[in-house]
PDB file of C-alpha atoms and ligand atoms in Angstrom:
ATOM      1  CA  UNK A  26      -0.043   0.033  -0.385  1.00  0.00           C
ATOM      2  CA  UNK A  27       1.904   2.973  -1.508  1.00  0.00           C
ATOM      3  CA  UNK A  28       0.866   6.595  -0.008  1.00  0.00           C
ATOM      4  CA  UNK A  29       1.096  10.045  -2.165  1.00  0.00           C
ATOM      5  CA  UNK A  30       1.066  12.504   0.818  1.00  0.00           C
ATOM      6  CA  UNK A  31       2.999  12.481   4.039  1.00  0.00           C
ATOM      7  CA  UNK A  32       1.948  14.716   7.456  1.00  0.00           C
ATOM      8  CA  UNK A  33       4.724  17.417   7.449  1.00  0.00           C
ATOM      9  CA  UNK A  34       7.885  16.268  10.815  1.00  0.00           C
ATOM     10  CA  UNK A  35       6.536  20.518  11.745  1.00  0.00           C
ATOM     11  CA  UNK A  36       3.891  22.850  11.840  1.00  0.00           C
ATOM     12  CA  UNK A  37       5.684  26.036   9.271  1.00  0.00           C
ATOM     13  CA  UNK A  38       3.841  29.145   9.339  1.00  0.00           C
ATOM     14  CA  UNK A  39       3.098  30.728   6.311  1.00  0.00           C
ATOM     15  CA  UNK A  40       5.072  34.311   6.601  1.00  0.00           C
ATOM     16  CA  UNK A  41       3.081  36.227   4.060  1.00  0.00           C
ATOM     17  CA  UNK A  42       1.093  35.816   1.211  1.00  0.00           C
ATOM     18  CA  UNK A  43       4.475  37.101  -1.232  1.00  0.00           C
ATOM     19  CA  UNK A  44       5.208  32.681  -0.246  1.00  0.00           C
ATOM     20  CA  UNK A  45       2.060  31.501  -0.849  1.00  0.00           C
ATOM     21  CA  UNK A  46       3.646  30.358  -4.701  1.00  0.00           C
ATOM     22  CA  UNK A  47       6.183  28.136  -2.409  1.00  0.00           C
ATOM     23  CA  UNK A  48       3.155  26.317  -2.759  1.00  0.00           C
ATOM     24  CA  UNK A  49       1.416  23.454  -5.242  1.00  0.00           C
ATOM     25  CA  UNK A  50      -1.895  23.275  -3.225  1.00  0.00           C
ATOM     26  CA  UNK A  51      -3.944  24.993  -0.854  1.00  0.00           C
ATOM     27  CA  UNK A  52      -6.880  23.183   1.357  1.00  0.00           C
ATOM     28  CA  UNK A  53      -8.961  26.013   2.771  1.00  0.00           C
ATOM     29  CA  UNK A  54     -11.555  25.762   5.821  1.00  0.00           C
ATOM     30  CA  UNK A  55     -14.393  27.819   7.726  1.00  0.00           C
ATOM     31  CA  UNK A  56     -16.251  26.962  10.536  1.00  0.00           C
ATOM     32  CA  UNK A  57     -16.010  23.339   9.668  1.00  0.00           C
ATOM     33  CA  UNK A  58     -16.538  23.607   6.195  1.00  0.00           C
ATOM     34  CA  UNK A  59     -13.989  23.203   3.062  1.00  0.00           C
ATOM     35  CA  UNK A  60     -13.559  25.633  -0.047  1.00  0.00           C
ATOM     36  CA  UNK A  61     -14.199  24.647  -3.770  1.00  0.00           C
ATOM     37  CA  UNK A  62     -14.036  25.498  -6.373  1.00  0.00           C
ATOM     38  CA  UNK A  63     -15.993  26.026  -9.719  1.00  0.00           C
ATOM     39  CA  UNK A  64     -15.242  23.138 -12.076  1.00  0.00           C
ATOM     40  CA  UNK A  65     -13.812  24.963 -15.017  1.00  0.00           C
ATOM     41  CA  UNK A  66     -11.243  26.723 -12.929  1.00  0.00           C
ATOM     42  CA  UNK A  67      -8.801  24.239 -12.593  1.00  0.00           C
ATOM     43  CA  UNK A  68      -9.421  20.235 -13.857  1.00  0.00           C
ATOM     44  CA  UNK A  69      -6.175  19.339 -12.569  1.00  0.00           C
ATOM     45  CA  UNK A  70      -7.020  18.507  -9.022  1.00  0.00           C
ATOM     46  CA  UNK A  71     -10.904  18.036  -7.726  1.00  0.00           C
ATOM     47  CA  UNK A  72     -12.702  21.162  -6.335  1.00  0.00           C
ATOM     48  CA  UNK A  73     -11.727  21.190  -2.748  1.00  0.00           C
ATOM     49  CA  UNK A  74      -8.102  21.734  -3.696  1.00  0.00           C
ATOM     50  CA  UNK A  75      -6.729  24.939  -4.932  1.00  0.00           C
ATOM     51  CA  UNK A  76      -3.806  26.167  -6.976  1.00  0.00           C
ATOM     52  CA  UNK A  77      -2.213  29.460  -5.341  1.00  0.00           C
ATOM     53  CA  UNK A  78      -2.905  31.029  -8.330  1.00  0.00           C
ATOM     54  CA  UNK A  79      -5.932  30.866  -7.953  1.00  0.00           C
ATOM     55  CA  UNK A  80      -7.078  31.459  -4.836  1.00  0.00           C
ATOM     56  CA  UNK A  81      -4.430  34.581  -3.961  1.00  0.00           C
ATOM     57  CA  UNK A  82      -6.507  37.262  -4.575  1.00  0.00           C
ATOM     58  CA  UNK A  83      -9.142  36.562  -3.700  1.00  0.00           C
ATOM     59  CA  UNK A  84      -6.820  35.770   0.200  1.00  0.00           C
ATOM     60  CA  UNK A  85      -5.114  39.249  -0.260  1.00  0.00           C
ATOM     61  CA  UNK A  86      -9.684  39.917  -0.012  1.00  0.00           C
ATOM     62  CA  UNK A  87      -9.779  37.948   3.055  1.00  0.00           C
ATOM     63  CA  UNK A  88      -6.674  39.654   4.559  1.00  0.00           C
ATOM     64  CA  UNK A  89      -8.198  43.207   4.176  1.00  0.00           C
ATOM     65  CA  UNK A  90     -11.203  42.147   5.205  1.00  0.00           C
ATOM     66  CA  UNK A  91      -9.654  40.580   9.191  1.00  0.00           C
ATOM     67  CA  UNK A  92      -7.154  43.278   9.590  1.00  0.00           C
ATOM     68  CA  UNK A  93      -9.457  45.836   9.130  1.00  0.00           C
ATOM     69  CA  UNK A  94     -11.910  44.173  11.954  1.00  0.00           C
ATOM     70  CA  UNK A  95      -8.337  43.595  13.877  1.00  0.00           C
ATOM     71  CA  UNK A  96      -8.418  39.941  13.429  1.00  0.00           C
ATOM     72  CA  UNK A  97      -6.568  37.135  11.441  1.00  0.00           C
ATOM     73  CA  UNK A  98      -6.216  33.759  10.041  1.00  0.00           C
ATOM     74  CA  UNK A  99      -3.840  31.051  10.457  1.00  0.00           C
ATOM     75  CA  UNK A 100      -1.523  28.958   7.707  1.00  0.00           C
ATOM     76  CA  UNK A 101       1.236  26.245   7.977  1.00  0.00           C
ATOM     77  CA  UNK A 102       2.355  23.687   5.674  1.00  0.00           C
ATOM     78  CA  UNK A 103       0.874  20.359   6.851  1.00  0.00           C
ATOM     79  CA  UNK A 104       1.228  17.746   4.905  1.00  0.00           C
ATOM     80  CA  UNK A 105       3.796  17.013   1.172  1.00  0.00           C
ATOM     81  CA  UNK A 106       1.423  15.480  -2.396  1.00  0.00           C
ATOM     82  CA  UNK A 107       3.982  13.813  -4.237  1.00  0.00           C
ATOM     83  CA  UNK A 108       7.142  16.094  -2.633  1.00  0.00           C
ATOM     84  CA  UNK A 109       5.382  18.823  -3.218  1.00  0.00           C
ATOM     85  CA  UNK A 110       4.432  21.263  -0.645  1.00  0.00           C
ATOM     86  CA  UNK A 111      -0.092  21.027   0.603  1.00  0.00           C
ATOM     87  CA  UNK A 112      -0.954  24.433   2.914  1.00  0.00           C
ATOM     88  CA  UNK A 113      -3.769  24.206   4.862  1.00  0.00           C
ATOM     89  CA  UNK A 114      -5.435  27.607   5.291  1.00  0.00           C
ATOM     90  CA  UNK A 115      -8.054  27.974   8.917  1.00  0.00           C
ATOM     91  CA  UNK A 116     -10.131  31.202   7.991  1.00  0.00           C
ATOM     92  CA  UNK A 117     -11.193  33.560  10.449  1.00  0.00           C
ATOM     93  CA  UNK A 118     -14.683  32.438  11.262  1.00  0.00           C
ATOM     94  CA  UNK A 119     -16.330  34.887  11.839  1.00  0.00           C
ATOM     95  CA  UNK A 120     -16.229  37.278   8.662  1.00  0.00           C
ATOM     96  CA  UNK A 121     -18.048  33.108   7.212  1.00  0.00           C
ATOM     97  CA  UNK A 122     -21.022  35.513   6.429  1.00  0.00           C
ATOM     98  CA  UNK A 123     -19.378  38.007   4.542  1.00  0.00           C
ATOM     99  CA  UNK A 124     -17.165  35.222   2.423  1.00  0.00           C
ATOM    100  CA  UNK A 125     -19.878  33.887   0.348  1.00  0.00           C
ATOM    101  CA  UNK A 126     -20.372  37.825  -0.419  1.00  0.00           C
ATOM    102  CA  UNK A 127     -16.905  38.613  -1.853  1.00  0.00           C
ATOM    103  CA  UNK A 128     -17.202  35.989  -4.636  1.00  0.00           C
ATOM    104  CA  UNK A 129     -20.384  33.257  -4.940  1.00  0.00           C
ATOM    105  CA  UNK A 130     -19.290  32.248  -8.200  1.00  0.00           C
ATOM    106  CA  UNK A 131     -16.395  30.662  -8.109  1.00  0.00           C
ATOM    107  CA  UNK A 132     -16.262  30.038  -4.435  1.00  0.00           C
ATOM    108  CA  UNK A 133     -18.487  27.951  -2.138  1.00  0.00           C
ATOM    109  CA  UNK A 134     -18.289  25.662   0.773  1.00  0.00           C
ATOM    110  CA  UNK A 135     -19.635  22.319   1.570  1.00  0.00           C
ATOM    111  CA  UNK A 136     -18.906  20.096   4.735  1.00  0.00           C
ATOM    112  CA  UNK A 137     -15.910  16.791   3.513  1.00  0.00           C
ATOM    113  CA  UNK A 138     -18.274  14.704   4.236  1.00  0.00           C
ATOM    114  CA  UNK A 139     -20.450  14.678   0.972  1.00  0.00           C
ATOM    115  CA  UNK A 140     -17.022  13.986  -0.749  1.00  0.00           C
ATOM    116  CA  UNK A 141     -16.562  10.671   0.858  1.00  0.00           C
ATOM    117  CA  UNK A 142     -20.107   9.575  -0.190  1.00  0.00           C
ATOM    118  CA  UNK A 143     -17.889   8.592  -3.088  1.00  0.00           C
ATOM    119  CA  UNK A 144     -14.908   6.494  -4.397  1.00  0.00           C
ATOM    120  CA  UNK A 145     -12.150   6.994  -2.599  1.00  0.00           C
ATOM    121  CA  UNK A 146      -8.824   8.323  -3.213  1.00  0.00           C
ATOM    122  CA  UNK A 147      -5.530  10.198  -2.283  1.00  0.00           C
ATOM    123  CA  UNK A 148      -7.125  14.141  -2.882  1.00  0.00           C
ATOM    124  CA  UNK A 149      -9.889  12.496  -0.628  1.00  0.00           C
ATOM    125  CA  UNK A 150      -7.633  10.857   2.192  1.00  0.00           C
ATOM    126  CA  UNK A 151      -5.205  13.878   1.319  1.00  0.00           C
ATOM    127  CA  UNK A 152      -8.250  16.000   2.540  1.00  0.00           C
ATOM    128  CA  UNK A 153      -9.849  14.076   5.062  1.00  0.00           C
ATOM    129  CA  UNK A 154      -6.151  14.337   6.566  1.00  0.00           C
ATOM    130  CA  UNK A 155      -6.868  18.167   6.171  1.00  0.00           C
ATOM    131  CA  UNK A 156      -9.737  18.535   8.053  1.00  0.00           C
ATOM    132  CA  UNK A 157      -7.867  16.631  10.950  1.00  0.00           C
ATOM    133  CA  UNK A 158      -4.998  18.494  11.138  1.00  0.00           C
ATOM    134  CA  UNK A 159      -8.145  21.477  10.469  1.00  0.00           C
ATOM    135  CA  UNK A 160     -10.389  20.426  13.785  1.00  0.00           C
ATOM    136  CA  UNK A 161      -6.804  20.166  15.901  1.00  0.00           C
ATOM    137  CA  UNK A 162      -5.836  23.166  15.029  1.00  0.00           C
ATOM    138  CA  UNK A 163      -8.824  25.062  14.801  1.00  0.00           C
ATOM    139  CA  UNK A 164     -10.768  23.291  18.527  1.00  0.00           C
ATOM    140  CA  UNK A 165      -7.176  23.867  20.685  1.00  0.00           C
ATOM    141  CA  UNK A 166      -6.246  27.748  20.611  1.00  0.00           C
ATOM    142  CA  UNK A 167      -5.523  27.506  24.107  1.00  0.00           C
ATOM    143  CA  UNK A 168      -3.975  25.267  26.799  1.00  0.00           C
ATOM    144  CA  UNK A 169      -6.442  23.043  28.318  1.00  0.00           C
ATOM    145  CA  UNK A 170      -3.601  23.178  31.615  1.00  0.00           C
ATOM    146  CA  UNK A 171      -3.111  27.496  32.536  1.00  0.00           C
ATOM    147  CA  UNK A 172      -5.670  28.616  29.056  1.00  0.00           C
ATOM    148  CA  UNK A 173      -2.340  30.540  27.827  1.00  0.00           C
ATOM    149  CA  UNK A 174      -2.039  30.819  24.149  1.00  0.00           C
ATOM    150  CA  UNK A 175      -0.488  27.814  21.771  1.00  0.00           C
ATOM    151  CA  UNK A 176       2.416  28.410  19.270  1.00  0.00           C
ATOM    152  CA  UNK A 177       3.675  25.514  17.152  1.00  0.00           C
ATOM    153  CA  UNK A 178       6.098  23.287  18.399  1.00  0.00           C
ATOM    154  CA  UNK A 179       9.182  23.925  16.409  1.00  0.00           C
ATOM    155  CA  UNK A 180      10.708  20.509  16.249  1.00  0.00           C
ATOM    156  CA  UNK A 181       7.072  17.753  15.623  1.00  0.00           C
ATOM    157  CA  UNK A 182       4.350  18.250  14.302  1.00  0.00           C
ATOM    158  CA  UNK A 183       3.134  19.476  17.973  1.00  0.00           C
ATOM    159  CA  UNK A 184       1.463  22.755  19.665  1.00  0.00           C
ATOM    160  CA  UNK A 185       3.561  24.571  22.622  1.00  0.00           C
ATOM    161  CA  UNK A 186       1.809  26.131  25.586  1.00  0.00           C
ATOM    162  CA  UNK A 187       4.014  30.095  25.418  1.00  0.00           C
ATOM    163  CA  UNK A 188       4.702  29.616  29.349  1.00  0.00           C
ATOM    164  CA  UNK A 189       4.102  25.814  30.974  1.00  0.00           C
ATOM    165  CA  UNK A 190       4.923  24.554  27.916  1.00  0.00           C
ATOM    166  CA  UNK A 191       3.037  22.034  27.638  1.00  0.00           C
ATOM    167  CA  UNK A 192       2.882  20.219  24.528  1.00  0.00           C
ATOM    168  CA  UNK A 193      -0.312  19.381  22.794  1.00  0.00           C
ATOM    169  CA  UNK A 194      -0.178  16.144  19.457  1.00  0.00           C
ATOM    170  CA  UNK A 195      -2.851  15.771  17.294  1.00  0.00           C
ATOM    171  CA  UNK A 196      -5.186  13.411  19.586  1.00  0.00           C
ATOM    172  CA  UNK A 197      -7.187   9.586  17.702  1.00  0.00           C
ATOM    173  CA  UNK A 198      -9.905   8.550  18.926  1.00  0.00           C
ATOM    174  CA  UNK A 199      -9.455   4.542  18.142  1.00  0.00           C
ATOM    175  CA  UNK A 200     -12.812   2.641  17.296  1.00  0.00           C
ATOM    176  CA  UNK A 201     -13.507  -0.981  15.815  1.00  0.00           C
ATOM    177  CA  UNK A 202     -15.779  -1.550  13.273  1.00  0.00           C
ATOM    178  CA  UNK A 203     -16.697  -5.468  13.027  1.00  0.00           C
ATOM    179  CA  UNK A 204     -18.359  -7.366  10.957  1.00  0.00           C
ATOM    180  CA  UNK A 205     -20.485 -11.185  12.677  1.00  0.00           C
ATOM    181  CA  UNK A 206     -21.156 -13.944  10.544  1.00  0.00           C
ATOM    182  CA  UNK A 207     -23.161 -16.839  11.242  1.00  0.00           C
ATOM    183  CA  UNK A 208     -23.695 -19.528   8.545  1.00  0.00           C
ATOM    184  CA  UNK A 209     -24.416 -17.804   5.375  1.00  0.00           C
ATOM    185  CA  UNK A 210     -25.417 -14.641   6.452  1.00  0.00           C
ATOM    186  CA  UNK A 211     -23.703 -11.671   8.292  1.00  0.00           C
ATOM    187  CA  UNK A 212     -25.396  -9.242  10.965  1.00  0.00           C
ATOM    188  CA  UNK A 213     -25.873  -5.336  10.185  1.00  0.00           C
ATOM    189  CA  UNK A 214     -27.444  -3.174  12.545  1.00  0.00           C
ATOM    190  CA  UNK A 215     -29.994   0.344  11.963  1.00  0.00           C
ATOM    191  CA  UNK A 216     -28.092   2.837  14.457  1.00  0.00           C
ATOM    192  CA  UNK A 217     -30.969   5.524  15.279  1.00  0.00           C
ATOM    193  CA  UNK A 218     -28.409   7.820  13.955  1.00  0.00           C
ATOM    194  CA  UNK A 219     -28.372   6.312  10.463  1.00  0.00           C
ATOM    195  CA  UNK A 220     -30.755   7.150   7.347  1.00  0.00           C
ATOM    196  CA  UNK A 221     -34.624   5.062   7.136  1.00  0.00           C
ATOM    197  CA  UNK A 222     -33.367   1.546   6.345  1.00  0.00           C
ATOM    198  CA  UNK A 223     -29.737   1.997   6.486  1.00  0.00           C
ATOM    199  CA  UNK A 224     -27.704  -0.904   8.454  1.00  0.00           C
ATOM    200  CA  UNK A 225     -23.991  -1.171   8.381  1.00  0.00           C
ATOM    201  CA  UNK A 226     -22.690  -3.094  10.661  1.00  0.00           C
ATOM    202  CA  UNK A 227     -21.580  -2.971  13.987  1.00  0.00           C
ATOM    203  CA  UNK A 228     -19.389  -0.380  15.047  1.00  0.00           C
ATOM    204  CA  UNK A 229     -18.185   1.119  18.598  1.00  0.00           C
ATOM    205  CA  UNK A 230     -15.210   3.497  19.983  1.00  0.00           C
ATOM    206  CA  UNK A 231     -12.233   2.149  22.592  1.00  0.00           C
ATOM    207  CA  UNK A 232     -12.429   2.545  26.300  1.00  0.00           C
ATOM    208  CA  UNK A 233      -9.491   4.186  27.593  1.00  0.00           C
ATOM    209  CA  UNK A 234      -8.472   1.321  29.789  1.00  0.00           C
ATOM    210  CA  UNK A 235      -9.134  -1.646  27.366  1.00  0.00           C
ATOM    211  CA  UNK A 236      -7.776  -3.504  24.893  1.00  0.00           C
ATOM    212  CA  UNK A 237      -9.196  -3.973  21.271  1.00  0.00           C
ATOM    213  CA  UNK A 238     -10.963  -7.751  21.806  1.00  0.00           C
ATOM    214  CA  UNK A 239     -12.194  -5.945  25.759  1.00  0.00           C
ATOM    215  CA  UNK A 240     -14.149  -3.132  23.414  1.00  0.00           C
ATOM    216  CA  UNK A 241     -15.294  -5.672  20.849  1.00  0.00           C
ATOM    217  CA  UNK A 242     -17.115  -8.053  23.040  1.00  0.00           C
ATOM    218  CA  UNK A 243     -18.356  -5.337  24.989  1.00  0.00           C
ATOM    219  CA  UNK A 244     -19.444  -3.184  22.336  1.00  0.00           C
ATOM    220  CA  UNK A 245     -21.416  -6.657  20.304  1.00  0.00           C
ATOM    221  CA  UNK A 246     -22.908  -7.340  23.949  1.00  0.00           C
ATOM    222  CA  UNK A 247     -24.503  -4.236  24.813  1.00  0.00           C
ATOM    223  CA  UNK A 248     -25.587  -3.797  21.264  1.00  0.00           C
ATOM    224  CA  UNK A 249     -26.829  -6.866  20.542  1.00  0.00           C
ATOM    225  CA  UNK A 250     -26.887  -8.943  23.301  1.00  0.00           C
ATOM    226  CA  UNK A 251     -24.737 -11.839  21.185  1.00  0.00           C
ATOM    227  CA  UNK A 252     -21.453 -13.928  22.359  1.00  0.00           C
ATOM    228  CA  UNK A 253     -18.949 -14.202  19.630  1.00  0.00           C
ATOM    229  CA  UNK A 254     -15.792 -16.350  18.659  1.00  0.00           C
ATOM    230  CA  UNK A 255     -12.447 -16.432  16.359  1.00  0.00           C
ATOM    231  CA  UNK A 256     -12.539 -12.362  16.558  1.00  0.00           C
ATOM    232  CA  UNK A 257     -10.246 -11.902  12.777  1.00  0.00           C
ATOM    233  CA  UNK A 258      -8.756  -8.499  11.566  1.00  0.00           C
ATOM    234  CA  UNK A 259      -9.454  -7.757   7.982  1.00  0.00           C
ATOM    235  CA  UNK A 260      -7.918  -3.383   7.999  1.00  0.00           C
ATOM    236  CA  UNK A 261      -7.678   0.040   9.476  1.00  0.00           C
ATOM    237  CA  UNK A 262      -8.555   2.674   8.141  1.00  0.00           C
ATOM    238  CA  UNK A 263      -8.347   7.011   9.098  1.00  0.00           C
ATOM    239  CA  UNK A 264     -11.944   8.365   9.625  1.00  0.00           C
ATOM    240  CA  UNK A 265     -11.591  11.461   9.424  1.00  0.00           C
ATOM    241  CA  UNK A 266     -15.093  13.105  11.102  1.00  0.00           C
ATOM    242  CA  UNK A 267     -13.553  14.350  13.199  1.00  0.00           C
ATOM    243  CA  UNK A 268     -10.443  12.184  14.277  1.00  0.00           C
ATOM    244  CA  UNK A 269     -11.170   7.826  14.529  1.00  0.00           C
ATOM    245  CA  UNK A 270      -8.821   5.237  13.910  1.00  0.00           C
ATOM    246  CA  UNK A 271     -11.845   2.527  12.238  1.00  0.00           C
ATOM    247  CA  UNK A 272     -10.079  -0.689  12.815  1.00  0.00           C
ATOM    248  CA  UNK A 273     -11.493  -3.625  10.992  1.00  0.00           C
ATOM    249  CA  UNK A 274     -12.533  -6.425  11.563  1.00  0.00           C
ATOM    250  CA  UNK A 275     -14.526  -9.907  11.036  1.00  0.00           C
ATOM    251  CA  UNK A 276     -15.653 -12.849  14.096  1.00  0.00           C
ATOM    252  CA  UNK A 277     -18.276 -15.527  13.364  1.00  0.00           C
ATOM    253  CA  UNK A 278     -21.097 -16.401  15.979  1.00  0.00           C
ATOM    254  CA  UNK A 279     -20.350 -17.814  18.920  1.00  0.00           C
ATOM    255  CA  UNK A 280     -24.555 -17.908  21.429  1.00  0.00           C
ATOM    256  CA  UNK A 281     -27.684 -15.993  21.929  1.00  0.00           C
ATOM    257  CA  UNK A 282     -30.748 -14.520  20.257  1.00  0.00           C
ATOM    258  CA  UNK A 283     -30.335 -10.281  18.658  1.00  0.00           C
ATOM    259  CA  UNK A 284     -31.865  -8.357  21.257  1.00  0.00           C
ATOM    260  CA  UNK A 285     -31.056  -4.477  20.024  1.00  0.00           C
ATOM    261  CA  UNK A 286     -30.659  -2.396  23.084  1.00  0.00           C
ATOM    262  CA  UNK A 287     -32.628   0.386  21.989  1.00  0.00           C
ATOM    263  CA  UNK A 288     -30.482   2.915  22.842  1.00  0.00           C
ATOM    264  CA  UNK A 289     -28.389   3.338  19.744  1.00  0.00           C
ATOM    265  CA  UNK A 290     -29.440  -0.097  17.233  1.00  0.00           C
ATOM    266  CA  UNK A 291     -32.868   0.008  16.848  1.00  0.00           C
ATOM    267  CA  UNK A 292     -32.633  -2.536  14.782  1.00  0.00           C
ATOM    268  CA  UNK A 293     -30.445  -5.936  13.743  1.00  0.00           C
ATOM    269  CA  UNK A 294     -30.236  -9.051  11.745  1.00  0.00           C
ATOM    270  CA  UNK A 295     -29.020 -11.540   9.597  1.00  0.00           C
ATOM    271  CA  UNK A 296     -29.089 -10.695   5.853  1.00  0.00           C
ATOM    272  CA  UNK A 297     -28.150 -13.517   3.626  1.00  0.00           C
ATOM    273  CA  UNK A 298     -25.703 -12.197   0.388  1.00  0.00           C
ATOM    274  CA  UNK A 299     -29.254 -11.886  -1.219  1.00  0.00           C
ATOM    275  CA  UNK A 300     -31.202  -9.558   1.291  1.00  0.00           C
ATOM    276  CA  UNK A 301     -27.678  -7.103   0.972  1.00  0.00           C
ATOM    277  CA  UNK A 302     -28.395  -6.207  -2.690  1.00  0.00           C
ATOM    278  CA  UNK A 303     -31.980  -4.825  -1.647  1.00  0.00           C
ATOM    279  CA  UNK A 304     -31.078  -2.207   0.891  1.00  0.00           C
ATOM    280  CA  UNK A 305     -28.367   0.549   0.505  1.00  0.00           C
ATOM    281  CA  UNK A 306     -25.201  -0.175   1.832  1.00  0.00           C
ATOM    282  CA  UNK A 307     -22.159   2.221   2.949  1.00  0.00           C
ATOM    283  CA  UNK A 308     -20.374   3.987   0.216  1.00  0.00           C
ATOM    284  CA  UNK A 309     -17.502   2.292  -1.474  1.00  0.00           C
ATOM    285  CA  UNK A 310     -14.590   4.486   0.529  1.00  0.00           C
ATOM    286  CA  UNK A 311     -15.374   3.032   3.671  1.00  0.00           C
ATOM    287  CA  UNK A 312     -14.072   0.193   5.803  1.00  0.00           C
ATOM    288  CA  UNK A 313     -17.891  -0.960   6.832  1.00  0.00           C
ATOM    289  CA  UNK A 314     -18.439  -1.816   2.940  1.00  0.00           C
ATOM    290  CA  UNK A 315     -15.085  -3.152   2.614  1.00  0.00           C
ATOM    291  CA  UNK A 316     -16.287  -6.047   5.564  1.00  0.00           C
ATOM    292  CA  UNK A 317     -19.360  -6.366   3.724  1.00  0.00           C
ATOM    293  CA  UNK A 318     -17.245  -7.079   1.006  1.00  0.00           C
ATOM    294  CA  UNK A 319     -15.499 -10.035   2.286  1.00  0.00           C
ATOM    295  CA  UNK A 320     -18.391 -11.333   3.306  1.00  0.00           C
ATOM    296  CA  UNK A 321     -20.433 -10.903  -0.444  1.00  0.00           C
ATOM    297  CA  UNK A 322     -16.404 -12.869  -2.131  1.00  0.00           C
ATOM    298  CA  UNK A 323     -17.454 -16.179   0.151  1.00  0.00           C
ATOM    299  CA  UNK A 324     -21.419 -16.484   0.131  1.00  0.00           C
TER     300      UNK A 324
HETATM  301 ZN1   ZN B  23      -0.182  25.887  29.239  1.00  0.00          ZN
END
């Protein structure tokens, strides 16, 4: 598995807008959404990736607007894509309503999640990384220990408190996702938060103090009341909404009848491959779908 992009070793802030041309690819966020361009602007990259010459004027406008309001925005190098530099821009959310008025026609904001309904490619995974870095940057302006401002660390990908020296790294929330098989069927569940008639395999976050195996047993028993055996690891996937690492497994039913918890899961049952064809499945990009496809390969 070869990846085209890499997280930077350190966070290097952009000096000034004149240095914009040092970067090949620019990801711009505001209010948890990513700035997109009209498709006609540049066909070489997806609509959520900007190149410096197409965005410079817009950024100059934004910069003037913010300066006149005594506000600022943040821009820093965060990754490399095929050895080219990638810049992340975190626009100040206070200016958000004005942005759409500036150049309505070629710029628009969208939830990154929207693009994750489509097929995975390296650009989308890189955008996912940029979103995680953005969320982390945006949610941690101040030190949680003493309340002073954070600076970017000069020797690792982290922030450091200007006063008490507290170091903060981007944090991950590990989660398990698991397909449970019984004879020629797979357990599919409907979460209360899911759209109508959408089913997927079971998933849950790892608690502190828990091994993955313990999380799996607890989650499965809590959500559908069954016991499982022969847990096998399938693979993992970063999931940037907001900061998960999904670890995928397959296991076999051992004992018990399905009993939904009613809190998270309101419906669950065993599906044959034929029955799966009749329902909406998770998108191709997700590890949930990989688990389901693995079941379909042999059933
Ligand atoms: Zn501090």
